[in-house]
Amino acid sequence: MGRATERENLKMKSYDHQKTEKKWLKKWLEEKIYQPDLAHPKGKGKFYNLMMFPYPSAEGLHVGNMYAFTGSDIYGRFKRMQGYDVFEPFGLDGFGIHSENYAIKIGTHPVDLLKKSEKRYYEQVKAIGNGFAWDEKLETYDPEYYKWTQWIFVQMFKHGLAYRKKAPVNWCPSCKTVLADEQVIAGKCERCGTEVIRKELEQWFFKITDYAEKLLKNLDWINWSERVKIAQRNWIGKSEGAGIDFEIAGAIAPSYVLLHGYTGSPENNFFPWLKKELEKRGARVYVPELPNTKDPIVRDQVEAVLKNVPFDGNTIIVGHSLGGVVVLKILEKLSTPVRKTVLVGCYSENRFIDENFPLHTFDWKFNPEKIKCNAGEISILRDLSDDTVPQDNTYSLYKLIGGELFDYNASKPHFSGNTEPEVLHHCIDSIRVFTTRPDTLFGTTYMVLAPEYEEIENLESKIENWEEVQKYIERAKNKSNEERITEGKDPSTGSGLGKTGVELKGVKAINPANNQEIPIWIADYVLRDYGTGAIMAVPAHDERDREFAKKFDLPVSDAPLVDAKEITKKVGGEFKTTYRLRDWLISRQRYWGPPIPMIHCDKCSWQPVPEEDLPVVLPYVKDFKPTGTDASPLTTVKEFYETKCPKCGGPAKRETDVSDNFFDSAWYYFRYPSAHSARSGQVPSTHSAHSTSSGQIPFDPELTKKWLPVDMYIGGAEHSVLHLFYTRFVTMAFKDWGLIDFEEPFHKFRAHGLLIKEDAKMSKSKGNIVNPDEYIEKYGADVLRMYLMFIGPFEQGGDFRDDSIIGIARFLGKVWAAANKKIGDGGGGLPVITNKTIKKVTEDIENLRYNTAISALMIFLNEMEKANEITRSDFEAFIKLLAPFAPFITEEIWRNISKHEKSVHIEPWPEYDPSLIKDKTAKIPVQVNGKLRAVIEMDFDSSEEEVVEKAKADPNVQKYLPTPPKKTIFVKNKLVNFVL
RNA sequence: GCCUGGGUGGCGGAAUGGUAUACGCGAAGGACUUAAAAUCCUUUGCCCGCAAGGGCUUGUGGGUCCGAGUCCCACCCCAGGCACCA
C-alpha cells in the first residue's frame, strides 16, 4: 500500500494548535535549532538578524511588538533556510522613563515591578514562535550589562566626548520636579496641568556633533529605508554659509601696540595690513621695530618698547609669536592695566616644535599674577595648522595666564599671512553672525542676538537700558521652547507678529558691506544653539525678520543682491558649514537608570569612576519618585554619593543623575554575541590594542569580528532619528577608540509600519488594545502571525480587524486538511504554479512584502486543490515556503505526517527553475483605440502575425474595425492594440 | 509652514506604462445536516440590458502617450515626523 492511500484510510485528526505549539516550543529548545554556532558560523556563514528589543511593559506583550517581531522572524527563518547561520537574539530594554512612570503610577518599586513583568513578558514572547537564540538574552537593567554602559561613559569622558554644560530642563513649579519631554503636553505638566518653565542645570553631554559630517556622509551608502535616511539628513541639517563679523560702532580702541616676533619686522606678515585697517578706523597704531631681531635679548626689546610707546588703560597690545613673550614681560612691568591683550601664535616655554629655542637670552620665568592683573581682557589665538609653535605650548600659555583660547585655521600657518582677519576681529569688538545668504548682506538693517548670548554682558557699560534688557533676558530664559514659538505667533492669525524683543540702546553695529550703523536687538526668535547665536536681519528677504521689523517698525532695505562669494571675501567673512544637530544630553534627574559613573572632587574636579570599580550599582531607594528638587532621588542616599576622589583620595561626591535610556539601547547589539559566554565567564574580554586600566571591554573581540555588523535590523520608524543616531554615534566612537574596525552598525535597516485598530491608534484610553494571548489561545500563534503579516505591506503597517482573522484560520485549516488527505508520490504535479510561487514568495520575503507572499501561497493551495491530485514534491515545496510564516503547523506536517527526521526550519529553501515558470498559453487582450474588445488565447510566445490574425478574426473586434488599422501595437504575450 | 508616506469595491488590500479591483473578509444563493456551527460550490465594482454586449470607475482638475492607478503639472484630503535652524 502506498503512503498516500495509507493516509487516506486514516481518519483525519483535527489540528490541536495549543498542544502542537507547546510541543514544538519544547522540542526546538532541546534540539537547539535556533542556536547558531557563534564561534564557528556554519553553512553560508553568519547572518545577524536583529529587531529592536522592547521595553517590557507590565501590561505584557503588545500586539504592535509582536507585529515587529514576527516580521523580523520571518526574514530570519527565510535566511536560515537559505543556508545561513542565523543569529536572532532577544532582550529587554527595561530602564527608563516608561518603566519608572508606570512604577510610580501603580506605586510599586521598579525593581519589583520588573521582576514580575520580565517573567511574564518572556513567557508571552516565547509563545509567538520566533526563532530566538535564548542563550544570549540580556536585560539593560542587569548590573552585568549596565556595568558596560557605564564603562562606555567613562571612555566617552576619557576621549573628550563627554562634557558638562548648562542646559535647560522642563520644570514644573507646582510638582517641583524635572519633567521628561514626553511628560510635557502642550507646554503643560502632564500631571497637574501647570505651565512648565525652563530651568538651567549643569548636565552631561556627549559630543555627537563631532560626528555630524560622518553621520551624514555614510547615509549615502548604508542600505536603509529611504524615509529614515531623509529624516536623518533633516535632523543633521547641514547648511553652508558664511560667518561674518559685524563690528560694534566705537569699539575701536584709541591706541594699539603691535609687537612682531623672532626675525620679524613691522613690514612683514600681517602687520602692515593690520596697521592700515586699524588706522582706517581712526586708531593710533604703534608698530615698533624690536632691536636685534635675529639675536634678540628680551630685556632690551622690552626697554625699547617702553621707552618709545605710551601705554594707558585704552591701549590694546598685540603680540605675535616671540613678540608675545615681550608682551608678557611688558605687562609684568606696567603700572596700570591695558584694555586688552591679544596673543597670536604665542607660547611660554622655550621650545619650537620639539627643539629648544637656540637663544637663551630670554627669561622663561613669568609672574602670572602680575600679568593677569595688567592684561585686561586676554585673547589667545592658536592656529590649528601651526608648524612653528606646537599647539600644546600655546595651551601651556593659556594655562599660565588664563583668558580665552581661540582655535583657527590661519591664512598661512603660524598666522604668517599678509592678512589675518581673526587677528583684526580680536582687536575690535565685534559680533559674528552665521548666514546662508551672504548675498543679502547689503539688505541687513539690524542685528539680533539670542537672549542667552553671553557676550551681551561685555557691552553692559554701553547699554543705556540695561535693566530693561536684563528683564527681557530673564523672562526669555524662563519660557519653554514651546511658549517661545506659540507666543511668537499671533494667536488669531498665526502670523509671526507676536514676536518679542528689546533693543540694546546706545550700541550700534556696523554693516561691513556699506559701513552703515545698524541697531542691535535681543529677541528670542533667535536661537543660541544654532550658528553663532546672532543673526544679521534682512527683512527684505527673510520672513521672520520681516515680521519682526514690521512689529518694531525697523527699516527695510531693498538693496540689490550681490555675489555671495565675492562679498564674503570682501568683508573678511569665513565660509562655514553649520549643522542643526545638537549634542546628546545624557543626564536624567531620575532614579531608574544607570548612575553616571563620575565623581566630583572639589580639588580635582570631575573624575571618572575607575574601571575596576564598575558597575556603580543603582541602590535600592525606597522612595524612588522624583524628589521635589531639581536633582535625582539618589541625592537622598548619603551612602551612595559620599565617596573618595579616585585621584587624590580626598572626600568627593558621586554624580547622582542617571543616564538617558537611549544610551542603554545604543550599544546592545554589540553585547548580544558575547552575552552568554560573558555570563558564564568564558570571555577574556581583553583587547590588546586598547589601553584601558582594566584591559576589559564590553564584548569579545573575536565574536564581534565574526558577527558584526548586523546584517538586517528591523524596527519602528519612530526610532528613525534618535535611537538610530545614537547607535551610529557609539559605533563610530568605538571605531575611533580602536575597539572595532567598522563604523556603521547596521548595513541594512528596514522600518516597519504602524499597526492600528479599526482606523485608530491603539491606546489604553481608547480601550482598543489587542492582547495577543487571547488570539493565540483561540487560533494559535501561526494564525495570528500570518494574519498580522497579511493585513498590509509590512513597511506600511496595517489595520487590525477581528473579522478578517478567520480567513487565515481557514487557510491553515485547508493546509492541514490537504496534508492529511491526498498526497500522491507519482510524477506530474503543477510545475508552472509551483515554480512561479517559489519565485514570488522568495522575492516577496526578500523585500518584506509578506502580504503578497501569503496571497501567492493561498493561490498556490487553491490551484493544488483544483487539481485532482496533489503531488508530494509540490506540497513539500509549499510547506517549506509556508514554514517561516507558520512555523508550528508546518513543522507538525513535515515531521509527523510527512515523517521527516529533521526540522522543516533547517531544510533548504526551494529553488525555482526559470524554464518552468512559463505558461503554455497566454490570454491576450485585444484593444481597438485603447478600448478592450476581446481577449484571445494564444500559445505562449506566439508571433505578431499569428496574434494579429487571430485578433482580427474575432467578431467583436471586427465590429470596431470598419477600416484596416493605421497602426498596430503589439506587446508579446501581453496585448494587441489597433489604432484607427 | 517644511519633510515623508498614503488616497483604488461594502471593508483590509493587489497591480515591471499593457485585461484595474489579485488574495482575504463581508454579503447573496445553493449543497451537506432534523437543525445550527463547520465545510464545500456559485455569484459579487457601479449603471443600462433577458442576453450578446455597451457605458462609467483608482481623491479633484489638467497634460504626455496607441494606452495612465502607475509618468508630468496644479490642487484637495488623511496619517506620521520636524518646526522661528538665519
Coordinates of C-alpha atoms (C1' of nucleotides) in Angstrom, one line a residue, chain A residues 227 230 234 239 434-436 484-485 488 499 525-527 530 535 544 580 582 790-791 793 796 801 803 806-807 810 814 851-852 855 858-859 862 923 925 927 931 933 956 960 967 969 974-975 977 979, chain B residues 1-7 10-20 22-27 38-42 52-57 65-68 78-86:
Chain A
R227 CA 12.4 57.7 4.5
I230 CA 15.8 61.5 4.8
N234 CA 16.9 66.7 8.0
S239 CA 23.9 74.2 5.8
F434 CA 26.1 83.0 10.6
T435 CA 24.2 83.4 7.4
T436 CA 23.3 81.2 4.5
R484 CA 8.5 80.9 22.7
I485 CA 7.0 79.7 19.5
G488 CA 5.9 84.4 18.9
K499 CA 7.5 88.2 18.3
Y525 CA 13.2 84.1 17.9
V526 CA 17.0 83.8 17.5
L527 CA 18.4 80.6 19.0
Y530 CA 22.3 77.4 16.2
I535 CA 21.9 86.9 13.1
R544 CA 10.8 86.2 10.3
R580 CA 21.5 71.8 13.4
R582 CA 22.8 69.2 18.8
F790 CA -1.4 39.6 5.8
I791 CA -3.3 42.7 6.7
P793 CA 2.5 45.8 3.5
Q796 CA 3.5 50.5 5.8
R801 CA -9.8 43.9 12.3
D803 CA -13.5 39.8 11.5
I806 CA -10.9 33.9 10.2
G807 CA -9.6 33.9 6.6
R810 CA -9.5 28.8 7.3
K814 CA -7.2 23.8 4.5
N851 CA 1.1 40.2 2.5
T852 CA 1.6 39.3 -1.2
S855 CA -1.6 35.7 -1.1
M858 CA -3.2 30.9 -1.0
I859 CA -3.4 30.9 -4.7
N862 CA -6.2 26.8 -4.3
K923 CA -4.5 35.3 -22.7
P925 CA -6.3 41.3 -24.6
Q927 CA -7.9 46.7 -27.8
K931 CA -10.6 50.1 -25.5
R933 CA -12.8 44.5 -27.3
N956 CA -16.4 41.7 -31.7
Y960 CA -15.0 48.1 -34.2
K967 CA -1.2 51.3 -36.6
I969 CA 0.7 48.0 -31.2
K974 CA 0.7 40.9 -23.3
L975 CA -1.6 42.8 -25.7
N977 CA -3.9 47.4 -29.8
V979 CA -5.3 52.3 -33.7
Chain B
rG1 C1' 5.0 76.3 7.1
rC2 C1' 8.5 72.2 5.7
rC3 C1' 9.6 66.9 5.0
rU4 C1' 7.8 61.7 4.4
rG5 C1' 4.1 58.2 3.4
rG6 C1' -0.8 57.5 1.6
rG7 C1' -5.9 58.3 -1.0
rG10 C1' -19.3 47.5 1.5
rC11 C1' -14.1 46.5 4.3
rG12 C1' -8.3 45.0 4.6
rG13 C1' -5.8 45.4 0.3
rA14 C1' -3.3 43.7 -5.2
rA15 C1' -1.5 45.6 -9.8
rU16 C1' 7.6 45.8 -14.2
rG17 C1' 3.1 52.2 -18.6
rG18 C1' -0.4 47.0 -21.2
rU19 C1' -7.4 42.7 -19.2
rA20 C1' -7.9 47.7 -12.7
rA22 C1' -5.5 39.5 -7.4
rC23 C1' -5.8 37.4 -2.3
rG24 C1' -8.8 37.7 2.0
rC25 C1' -13.1 39.5 4.8
rG26 C1' -18.2 40.6 4.3
rA27 C1' -22.8 39.8 1.6
rA38 C1' -18.1 24.0 10.5
rU39 C1' -17.1 22.7 5.4
rC40 C1' -17.9 22.7 0.1
rC41 C1' -19.9 25.0 -4.7
rU42 C1' -21.7 29.5 -7.3
rA52 C1' -24.9 39.2 -26.6
rG53 C1' -22.9 43.4 -25.3
rG54 C1' -22.3 48.6 -24.1
rG55 C1' -21.2 52.8 -20.9
rC56 C1' -18.7 54.5 -16.3
rU57 C1' -15.0 53.9 -12.4
rC65 C1' 1.2 58.6 -24.6
rC66 C1' -1.6 53.9 -29.2
rG67 C1' -2.6 53.0 -24.0
rA68 C1' -2.1 56.2 -17.3
rC78 C1' -5.8 61.7 5.7
rA79 C1' -1.6 59.7 8.7
rG80 C1' 3.3 60.3 10.7
rG81 C1' 7.7 63.4 11.6
rC82 C1' 10.1 68.2 12.1
rA83 C1' 9.2 73.0 13.2
rC84 C1' 11.3 80.9 14.4
rC85 C1' 17.7 76.4 12.3
rA86 C1' 19.0 82.6 9.8

